[in-house]
Amino acid sequence: MTELPIPVIVVGATGKMGREAIKTIARQPDLELIGAIARKRLGEDIGEVIGIEPLEIPITNDLEVLLAQGAQTERPAVMLDLSHPQGLSERIRSAIAYGVRPVVGTTGLTAQQIQELAAFADKASLGCAIVPNFSIGVLLMQQAAVAACQFYQNVEILELHHNQKADAPSGTALQTAQMLAELGQTFNAPQVTEKETAAGRGGRSPTATFAFTACGCRGWWPIKKCGLGPPAKPISCGTTPTIAPPTCPASSWRFGKFWTTKSWCTVWPRC
């Protein structure tokens, strides 16, 4: 018996990641696009808008209607959010309330919001995946940083993004800093009495995180280390907007083949 495809609603369908996700969904036999949410080009076919064949899915801004549709599908539906942090928590709650599984690539949620959403999802007995970065390269970079930073006392996270990114530092940078903080080490102990002469310079605890945005830039996260231990080599990872489909499970349910940004992960041979 042929397994039914997983119905997917994409929020942020006309954005950079949304377009690539929809192109991938259209190529996957085990996924089915049932809705495209965006603020612009309403009523137009999302396939034609992103430059592929018509998909017979009109762009809409009515998420409630699509969630209600997703609640009626034979196979549990997924809401893939790749949009904007504004209203993100409410969108996730709405999806869970309708029984639609949220897969969230949008960053900007606070730790408290994540805890509240986790409790809400647990109460509904529904899986919810909040993924600051789908990139396999970034995951490898984070694990390498955790392993290396056990031998260093000073750590800085620097990131580079395009000038249309809404949150800084990004969820990727914050998640990496949290992973390093969980090591229980003291990083960047002050050596002198400092005076900050301009706001937004960064921070010293647990790791200094600096976010830089500029026109034409893509995601880039080098982690610089110094202190005792082996010679410090920055660990870095960059991304391109290509999407590839690995298979990922989330919580107690399988949401099928989802996406990772094609990445490169390098260790620079210099300090």
XYZ file of C-alpha atoms in Angstrom, residues 1-2 5 28 49-50 54 60 71-72 77 80 115 154 172 174 185 191 217 221-222 231 233 235 258 267:
26
model
C 0.000 0.000 0.000
C 1.400 3.376 -1.023
C 2.295 12.151 1.235
C 9.413 15.097 -3.268
C 5.708 33.205 -8.478
C 8.849 31.256 -7.493
C 2.145 25.996 -11.704
C -3.025 33.566 0.772
C -6.688 19.411 10.413
C -8.918 17.456 7.997
C -0.179 17.972 8.342
C 6.708 24.906 8.046
C 9.202 26.899 27.365
C 38.071 32.991 25.825
C 21.916 30.051 15.543
C 22.273 32.259 20.577
C 32.998 26.900 32.248
C 41.296 41.215 32.701
C 25.876 38.766 2.664
C 29.471 31.922 11.827
C 33.143 31.794 12.832
C 46.803 26.736 19.024
C 41.916 27.887 15.002
C 35.742 27.211 13.544
C 12.704 17.928 5.443
C 38.445 25.230 10.148
